[in-house]
XYZ file of C-alpha atoms in Angstrom:
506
model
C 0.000 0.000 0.000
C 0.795 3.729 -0.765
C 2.698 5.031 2.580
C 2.616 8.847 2.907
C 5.298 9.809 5.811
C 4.389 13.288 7.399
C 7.503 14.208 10.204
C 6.449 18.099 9.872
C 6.869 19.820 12.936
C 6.699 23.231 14.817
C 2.762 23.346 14.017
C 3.261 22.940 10.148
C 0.493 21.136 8.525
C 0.704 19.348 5.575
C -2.735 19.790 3.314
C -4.173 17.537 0.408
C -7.140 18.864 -1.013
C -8.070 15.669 -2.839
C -6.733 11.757 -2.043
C -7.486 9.676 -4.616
C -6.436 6.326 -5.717
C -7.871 3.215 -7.858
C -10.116 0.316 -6.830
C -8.979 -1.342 -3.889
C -6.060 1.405 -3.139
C -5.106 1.289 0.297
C -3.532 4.353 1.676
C -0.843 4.181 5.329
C -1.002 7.751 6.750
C 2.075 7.630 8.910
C 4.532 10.009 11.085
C 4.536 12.532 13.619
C 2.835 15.271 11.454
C -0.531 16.724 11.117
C -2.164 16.170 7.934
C -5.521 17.582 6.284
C -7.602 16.334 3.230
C -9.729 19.127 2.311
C -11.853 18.448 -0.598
C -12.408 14.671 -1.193
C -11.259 11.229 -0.700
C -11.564 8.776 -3.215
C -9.515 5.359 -2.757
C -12.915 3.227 -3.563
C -12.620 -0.371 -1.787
C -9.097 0.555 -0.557
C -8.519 0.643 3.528
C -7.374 4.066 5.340
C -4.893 3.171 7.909
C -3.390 6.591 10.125
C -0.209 5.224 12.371
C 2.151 7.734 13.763
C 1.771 10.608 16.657
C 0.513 12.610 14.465
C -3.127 13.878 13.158
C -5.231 13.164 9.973
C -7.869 15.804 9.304
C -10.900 15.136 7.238
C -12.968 17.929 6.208
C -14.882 19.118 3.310
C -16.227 22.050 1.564
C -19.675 23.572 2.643
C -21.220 21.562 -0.654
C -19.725 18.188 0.746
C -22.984 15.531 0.608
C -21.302 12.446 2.216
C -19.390 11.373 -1.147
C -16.223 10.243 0.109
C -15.129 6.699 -0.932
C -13.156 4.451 0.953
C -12.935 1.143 2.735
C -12.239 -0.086 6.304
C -10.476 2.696 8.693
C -7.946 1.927 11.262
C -5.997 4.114 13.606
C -3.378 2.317 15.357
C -1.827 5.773 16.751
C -2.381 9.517 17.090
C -5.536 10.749 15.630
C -8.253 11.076 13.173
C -10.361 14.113 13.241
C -13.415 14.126 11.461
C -14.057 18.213 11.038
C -17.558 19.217 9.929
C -17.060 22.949 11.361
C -17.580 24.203 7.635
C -20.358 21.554 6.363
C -23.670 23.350 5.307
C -24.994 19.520 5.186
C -22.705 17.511 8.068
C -23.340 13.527 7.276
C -20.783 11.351 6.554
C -17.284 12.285 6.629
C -16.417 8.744 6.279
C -17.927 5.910 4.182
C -20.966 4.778 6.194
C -20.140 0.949 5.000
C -17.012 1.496 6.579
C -15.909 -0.308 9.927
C -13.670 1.285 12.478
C -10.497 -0.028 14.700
C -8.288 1.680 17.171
C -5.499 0.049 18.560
C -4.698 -2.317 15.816
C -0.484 -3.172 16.470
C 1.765 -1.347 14.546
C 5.711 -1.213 13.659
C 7.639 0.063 16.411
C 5.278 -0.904 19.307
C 2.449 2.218 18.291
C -0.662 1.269 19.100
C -3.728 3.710 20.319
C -5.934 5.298 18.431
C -8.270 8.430 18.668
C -11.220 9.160 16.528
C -12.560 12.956 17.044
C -15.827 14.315 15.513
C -16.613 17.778 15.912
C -19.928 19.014 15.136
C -21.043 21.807 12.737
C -21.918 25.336 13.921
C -25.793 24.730 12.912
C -27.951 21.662 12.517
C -27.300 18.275 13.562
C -24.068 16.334 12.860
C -24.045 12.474 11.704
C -21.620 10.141 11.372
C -22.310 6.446 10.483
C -20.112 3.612 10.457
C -20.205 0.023 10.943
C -18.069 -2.346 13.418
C -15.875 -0.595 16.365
C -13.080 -2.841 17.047
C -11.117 -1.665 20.340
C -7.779 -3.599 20.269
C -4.300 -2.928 22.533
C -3.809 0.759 23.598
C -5.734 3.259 25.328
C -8.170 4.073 22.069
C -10.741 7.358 22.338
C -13.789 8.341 20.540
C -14.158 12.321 21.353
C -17.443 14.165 20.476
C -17.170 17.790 20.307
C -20.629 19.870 20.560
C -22.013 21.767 18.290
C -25.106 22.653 16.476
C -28.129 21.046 17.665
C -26.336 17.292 17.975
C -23.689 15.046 17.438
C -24.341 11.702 16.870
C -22.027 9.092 15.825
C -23.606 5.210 15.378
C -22.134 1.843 14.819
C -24.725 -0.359 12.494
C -22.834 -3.402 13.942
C -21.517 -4.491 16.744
C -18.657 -3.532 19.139
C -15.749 -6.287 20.552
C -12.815 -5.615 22.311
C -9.614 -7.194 22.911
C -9.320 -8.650 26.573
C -5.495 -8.280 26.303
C -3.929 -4.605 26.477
C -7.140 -2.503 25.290
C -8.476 0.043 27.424
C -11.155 2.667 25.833
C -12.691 5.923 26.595
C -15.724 7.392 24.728
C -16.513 10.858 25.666
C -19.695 12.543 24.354
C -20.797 15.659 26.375
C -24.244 17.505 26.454
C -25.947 16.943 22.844
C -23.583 14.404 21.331
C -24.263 10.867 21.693
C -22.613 7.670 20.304
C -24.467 4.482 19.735
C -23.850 0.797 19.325
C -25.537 -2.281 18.002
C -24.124 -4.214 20.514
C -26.246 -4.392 23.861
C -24.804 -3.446 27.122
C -27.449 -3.762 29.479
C -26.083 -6.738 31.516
C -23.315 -6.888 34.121
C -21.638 -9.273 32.014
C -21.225 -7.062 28.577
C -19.488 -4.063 30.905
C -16.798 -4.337 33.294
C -13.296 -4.522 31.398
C -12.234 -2.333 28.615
C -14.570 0.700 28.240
C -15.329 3.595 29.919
C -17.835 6.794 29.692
C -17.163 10.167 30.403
C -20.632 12.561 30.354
C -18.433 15.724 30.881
C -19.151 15.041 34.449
C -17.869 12.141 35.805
C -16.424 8.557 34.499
C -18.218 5.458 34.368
C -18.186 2.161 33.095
C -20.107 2.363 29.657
C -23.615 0.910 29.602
C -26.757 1.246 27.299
C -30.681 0.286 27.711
C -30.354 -2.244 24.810
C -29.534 -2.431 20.915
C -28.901 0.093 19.148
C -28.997 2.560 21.747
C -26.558 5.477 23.049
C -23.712 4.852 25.907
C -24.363 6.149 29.106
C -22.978 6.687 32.622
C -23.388 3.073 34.405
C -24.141 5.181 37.924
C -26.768 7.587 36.115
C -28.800 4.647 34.387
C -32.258 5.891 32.743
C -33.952 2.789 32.995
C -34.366 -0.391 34.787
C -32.989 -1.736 31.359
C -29.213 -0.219 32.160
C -26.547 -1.852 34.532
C -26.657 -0.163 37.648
C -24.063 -0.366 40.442
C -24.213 -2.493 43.696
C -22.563 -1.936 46.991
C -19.704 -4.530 47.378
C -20.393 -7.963 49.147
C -17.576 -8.412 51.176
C -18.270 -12.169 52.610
C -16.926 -15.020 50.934
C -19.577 -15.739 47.825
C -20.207 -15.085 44.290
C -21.945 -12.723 42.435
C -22.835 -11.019 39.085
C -23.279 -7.284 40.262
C -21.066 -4.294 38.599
C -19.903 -3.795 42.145
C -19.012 -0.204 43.708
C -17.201 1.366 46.622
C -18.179 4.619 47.974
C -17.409 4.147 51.708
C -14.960 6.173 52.857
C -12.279 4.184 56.145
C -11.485 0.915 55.519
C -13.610 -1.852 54.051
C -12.867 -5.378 54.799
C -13.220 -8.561 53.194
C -14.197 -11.755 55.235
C -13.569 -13.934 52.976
C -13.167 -14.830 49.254
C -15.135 -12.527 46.549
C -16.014 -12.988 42.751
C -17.776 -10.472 41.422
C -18.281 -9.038 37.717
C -15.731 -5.271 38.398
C -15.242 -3.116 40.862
C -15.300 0.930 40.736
C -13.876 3.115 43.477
C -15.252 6.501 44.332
C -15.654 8.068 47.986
C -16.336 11.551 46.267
C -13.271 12.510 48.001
C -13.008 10.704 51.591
C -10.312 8.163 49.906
C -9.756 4.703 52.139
C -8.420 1.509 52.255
C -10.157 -1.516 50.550
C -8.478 -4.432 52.822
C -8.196 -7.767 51.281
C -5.806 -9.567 54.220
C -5.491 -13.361 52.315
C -8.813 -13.264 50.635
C -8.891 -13.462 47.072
C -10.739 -10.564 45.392
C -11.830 -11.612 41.747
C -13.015 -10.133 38.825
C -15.116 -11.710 36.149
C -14.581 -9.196 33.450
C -11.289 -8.287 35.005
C -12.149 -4.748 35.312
C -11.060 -1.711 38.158
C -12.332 1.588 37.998
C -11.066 4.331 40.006
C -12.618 8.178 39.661
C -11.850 9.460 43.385
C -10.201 12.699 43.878
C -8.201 11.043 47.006
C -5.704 8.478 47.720
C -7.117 4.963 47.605
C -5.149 2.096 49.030
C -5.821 -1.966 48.100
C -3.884 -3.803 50.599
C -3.349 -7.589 50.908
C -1.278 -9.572 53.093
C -0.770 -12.744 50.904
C 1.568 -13.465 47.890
C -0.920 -15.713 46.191
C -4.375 -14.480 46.864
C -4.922 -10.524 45.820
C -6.479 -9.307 42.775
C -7.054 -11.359 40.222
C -9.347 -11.720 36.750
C -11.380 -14.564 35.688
C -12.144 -13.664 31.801
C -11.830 -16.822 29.670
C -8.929 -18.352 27.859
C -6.394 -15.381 29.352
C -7.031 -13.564 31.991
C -6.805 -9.702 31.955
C -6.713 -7.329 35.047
C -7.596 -4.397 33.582
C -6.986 -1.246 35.822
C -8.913 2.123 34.517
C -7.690 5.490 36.622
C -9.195 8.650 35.857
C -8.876 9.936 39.550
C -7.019 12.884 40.901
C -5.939 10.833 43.400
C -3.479 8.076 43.653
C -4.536 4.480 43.685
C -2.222 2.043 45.810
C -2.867 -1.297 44.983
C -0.548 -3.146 47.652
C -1.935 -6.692 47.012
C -0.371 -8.638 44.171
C -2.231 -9.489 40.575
C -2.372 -12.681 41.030
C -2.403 -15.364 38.503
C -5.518 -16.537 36.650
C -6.492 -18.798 33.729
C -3.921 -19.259 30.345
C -1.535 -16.323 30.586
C -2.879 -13.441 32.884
C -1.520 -9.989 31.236
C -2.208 -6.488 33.666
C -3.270 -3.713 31.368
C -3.332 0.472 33.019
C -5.239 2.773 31.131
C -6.411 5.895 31.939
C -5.221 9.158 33.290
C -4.388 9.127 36.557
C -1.433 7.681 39.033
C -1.233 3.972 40.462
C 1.274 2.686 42.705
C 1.971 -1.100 42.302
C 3.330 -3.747 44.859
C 4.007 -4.031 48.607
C 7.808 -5.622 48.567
C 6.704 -6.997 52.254
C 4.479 -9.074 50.755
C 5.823 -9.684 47.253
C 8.783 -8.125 45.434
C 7.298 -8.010 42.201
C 3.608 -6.734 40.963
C 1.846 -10.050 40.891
C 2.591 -13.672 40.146
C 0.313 -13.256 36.351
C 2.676 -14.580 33.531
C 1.842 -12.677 30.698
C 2.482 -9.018 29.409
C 1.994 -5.713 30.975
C 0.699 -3.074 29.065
C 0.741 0.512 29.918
C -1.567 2.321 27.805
C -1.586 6.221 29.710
C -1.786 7.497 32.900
C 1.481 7.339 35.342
C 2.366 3.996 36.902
C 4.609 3.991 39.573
C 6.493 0.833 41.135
C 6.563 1.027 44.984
C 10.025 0.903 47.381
C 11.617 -2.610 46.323
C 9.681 -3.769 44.089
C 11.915 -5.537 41.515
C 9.805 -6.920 38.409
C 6.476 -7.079 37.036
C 4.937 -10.435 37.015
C 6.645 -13.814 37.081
C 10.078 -14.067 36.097
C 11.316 -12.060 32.849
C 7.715 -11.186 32.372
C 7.079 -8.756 29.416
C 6.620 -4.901 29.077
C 4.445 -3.224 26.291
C 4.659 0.198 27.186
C 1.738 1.849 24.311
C 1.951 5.247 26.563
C 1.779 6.595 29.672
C 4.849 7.225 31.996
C 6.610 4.043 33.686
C 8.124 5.365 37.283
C 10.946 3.272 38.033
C 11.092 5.228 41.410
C 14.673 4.181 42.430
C 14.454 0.314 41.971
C 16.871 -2.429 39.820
C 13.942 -3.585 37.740
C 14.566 -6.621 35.682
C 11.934 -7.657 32.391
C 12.209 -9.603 29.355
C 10.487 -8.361 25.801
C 10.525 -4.891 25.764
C 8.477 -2.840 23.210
C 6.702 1.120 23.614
C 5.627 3.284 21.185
C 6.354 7.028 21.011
C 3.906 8.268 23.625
C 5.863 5.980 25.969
C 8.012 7.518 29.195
C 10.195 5.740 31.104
C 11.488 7.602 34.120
C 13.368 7.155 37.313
C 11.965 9.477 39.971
C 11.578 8.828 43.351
C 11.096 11.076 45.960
C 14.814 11.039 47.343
C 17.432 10.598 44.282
C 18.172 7.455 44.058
C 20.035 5.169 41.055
C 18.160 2.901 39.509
C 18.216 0.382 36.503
C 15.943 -1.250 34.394
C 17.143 -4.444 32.496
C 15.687 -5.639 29.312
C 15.922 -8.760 27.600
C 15.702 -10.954 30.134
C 14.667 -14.737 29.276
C 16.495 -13.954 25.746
C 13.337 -11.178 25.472
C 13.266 -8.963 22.158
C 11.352 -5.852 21.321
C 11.553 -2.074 20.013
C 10.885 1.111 22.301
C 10.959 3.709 20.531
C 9.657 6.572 23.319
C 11.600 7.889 26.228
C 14.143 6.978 28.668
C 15.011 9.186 30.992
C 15.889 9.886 35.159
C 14.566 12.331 36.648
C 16.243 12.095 39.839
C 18.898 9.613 40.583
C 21.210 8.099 37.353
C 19.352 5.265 35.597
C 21.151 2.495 33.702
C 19.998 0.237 31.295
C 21.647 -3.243 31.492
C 20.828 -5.284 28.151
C 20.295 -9.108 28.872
C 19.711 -12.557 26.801
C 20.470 -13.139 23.307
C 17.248 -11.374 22.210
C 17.667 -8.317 20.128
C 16.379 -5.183 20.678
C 15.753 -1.437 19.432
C 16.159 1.618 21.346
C 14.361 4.015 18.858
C 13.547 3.039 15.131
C 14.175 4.677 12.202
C 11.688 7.157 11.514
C 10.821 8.405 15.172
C 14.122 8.009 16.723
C 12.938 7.854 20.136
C 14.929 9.646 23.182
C 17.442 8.592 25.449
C 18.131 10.676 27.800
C 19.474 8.428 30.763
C 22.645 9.474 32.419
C 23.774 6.073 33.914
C 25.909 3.041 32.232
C 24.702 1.125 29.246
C 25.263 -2.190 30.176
C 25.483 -6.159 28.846
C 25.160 -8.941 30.838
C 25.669 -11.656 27.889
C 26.264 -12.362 24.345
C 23.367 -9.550 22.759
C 22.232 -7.329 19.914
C 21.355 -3.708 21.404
C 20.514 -1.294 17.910
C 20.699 2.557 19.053
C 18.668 5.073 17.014
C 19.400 7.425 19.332
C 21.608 8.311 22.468
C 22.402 11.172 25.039
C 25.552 13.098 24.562
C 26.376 12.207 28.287
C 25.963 9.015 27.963
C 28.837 8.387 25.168
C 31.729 7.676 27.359
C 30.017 5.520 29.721
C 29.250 2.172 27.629
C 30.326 -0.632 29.105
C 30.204 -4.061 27.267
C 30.503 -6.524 30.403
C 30.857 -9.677 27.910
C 32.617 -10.266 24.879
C 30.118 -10.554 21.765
C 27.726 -8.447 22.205
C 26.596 -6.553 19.713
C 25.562 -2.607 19.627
């Protein structure tokens, strides 16, 4: 496929007034720049795919009737704005046959995608597609007001990757977005996707087919998933289960419920697990408070832990203001249990006096956004040489010798050391013969970091077209015979590479 490569910078914009292409053209809208199409698109049965930081505009003239031609859309990173600001008749920026993906895994470790709309200045705005496919990242739909509405609908239905994928729609006051898929039962909310009203964040419910998301808390009708206080003797149940209590709440015993959401409007507290296992069946945690929230435990193999089929995915959703400790391991759960962060907010992972990694789950950790912080000794993520896929977000080594295997983070991605008190730090990759490509930052903050490259795996610091940045001020290390490829490297870091091992390669 046709690859257009936009790297423009300092607010430069490149602009296409027409893209066109033959039947079954299929156009890659890559790099770090911001690019507009103008007048028309025209690439028939072909697929639109927009990778890269950067955004994709699509607007029209005032005339524009909904002609543009094109097949499926995917945007595995940055941003496609759909701009109907100037449309005298504002339907159809994109091809309403067409279905939709954010997320989908790109080169160099990008994925996360954003689709925007924003309305016209009069009348009501429409955009129809078909399938939404939510896979790894943290993936947005945005509604902007304007007009009299803004409505964006899915003909089809929506599915989401267990694995890595955490999702945000936000549609304010006269914009609404609307799925085929029903989510009107505990068991179709829970996980991956959240709604934000303007007001406040919830997990994203509807009153049936066809229908618009809405806040789970502010349900209009018996048909919508409401919230239920959580049980906290040993049983089961299917309830999107809440905490609004501010002190500390207690389990007696073991819990399975279907997610958990944590807001005290403010009080904060401490949800206490002591050795009881806590489990999710959709694997989902919600926190919107605007105050520390601690989850303690006391055991290293009961804590937190998911029960969605085949592999099991905590996934951990913070849009507070306020940090959210979770002090009890992620605990292992069925095939290979991954831990996925998403939102915007700060968590704090581990308790090194009960465990001195995260969890005991043996599969990947993604960081989509938001700020993750590892606590005071914490040394590693899951199991031993478990794997990093870093789409966003920051990383806070926070002064510990952390030790993973694959490594892989897209632009967006920050890796920092900086913990209250300077302190050295360093983070070694490759463990387990892991490979990968991080092509975002490395940095310390306060207190040198090094990075000590391990196994025979090979991988990238920075690729070819976005470089990356690595800014670390401690040693560049090898533990054993590896392949280390530098796209990019600190001044003060030149002098201070130290190959520990005869043939390894940099």
């Amino acid at each position: 496929a046709p690859t257009l490569i936009n790297t423009i910078g300092s607010g430069g914009v490149l602009r296409i007034g027409t893209l066109a292409g033959a039947a079954g053209l299929s156009v890659f809208i890559n790099g770090s720049g911001n690019t507009n199409v103008t007048t028309a698109m025209t690439a028939n049965t072909g697929t639109l795919t927009k990778s890269g930081t950067g955004t994709l505009t699509i607007s029209g003239p005032a005339g524009y009737a909904g002609t543009n031609t094109h097949g499926a859309v995917t945007v595995n990173g940055g941003t496609l704005t759909l701009d109907f600001t100037g449309i005298t008749a504002p339907t159809n920026l994109l091809q309403q046959s067409a279905g939709l993906t954010l997320g989908a895994a790109s080169a160099g470790g990008v994925s996360g995608g954003t689709l925007t709309i924003k309305a016209a200045a009069s009348g009501a705005t429409t955009q129809t597609l078909t399938t939404l496919a939510l896979a790894a990242g943290q993936d947005n739909i945005t509604m902007i007001a304007g007009g009299t509405s803004n409505t964006l609908t899915f003909s089809g239905a929506i599915t989401a990757t267990n694995a890595g994928s955490t999702a945000l729609i936000t549609a304010p006051a006269t914009t609404s977005v609307s799925v085929a898929t029903a989510l009107n039962t505990a068991a179709t909310t829970g996980r991956n996707l959240v709604f934000f009203d303007g007001t406040s964040y919830n997990w994203a419910t509807n009153t049936g087919t066809g229908t618009a998301f809405i806040a789970n808390s502010n349900a209009a009708s018996a048909a919508a998933v409401k919230y239920a206080t959580l049980l906290l003797t040993a049983g089961t149940d299917t309830a999107n289960s809440q905490i609004t209590a501010s002190g500390t709440t207690s389990l007696s015993g073991a819990r399975i419920t279907n997610s958990l959401m944590i807001n005290t409007s403010g009080a904060g507290g401490t949800l206490a697990l002591g050795a009881n296992m806590l489990t999710l069946t959709q694997g989902g945690l919600l926190f919107t408070d605007s105050t520390d929230y601690f989850i303690t435990g006391t055991s290293a193999t009961n804590g937190l832990k998911s029960a969605t089929a085949t592999n099991s995915d905590v996934v951990i959703n913070n849009y507070g203001t306020g940090l959210l400790n979770i002090q009890a391991p992620i605990i292992q759960g069925t095939g290979t249990s991954t831990l996925t962060l998403g939102g915007t907010g700060t968590t704090v992972l581990g308790n090194s006096a009960v465990l001195t990694t995260v969890g005991t789950y043996t599969g990947i950790t993604y960081i989509n956004s938001g700020t993750v912080v590892l606590a005071t000794g914490i040394v590693g993520l899951g199991a031993s040489n478990t794997a990093l896929t870093q789409n966003g977000g920051t990383f806070d080594l926070n002064g510990n010798n952390v030790v993973i295997g694959a490594f892989n983070g897209g632009p967006a991605a920050v890796i920092d050391n900086n913990p209250t008190a300077s302190t050295v730090a360093s983070l070694t990759i490759g463990a387990g013969n892991g490979t990968g490509t991080f092509n975002g930052t490395i940095k310390d903050t306060n207190g040198a970091l090094s990075i000590i490259k391990a196994g025979t795996g090979a991988i990238t610091l920075g690729d070819a077209v976005t470089g990356g940045s690595n800014l670390f001020t401690g040693d560049l290390r090898f533990t054993g015979a590896s392949t280390l490829t530098l796209n990019s490297l600190a001044d003060s870091v030149g002098s201070k590479v130290d190959f520990n091992v005869t043939g390894a390669i940099l």
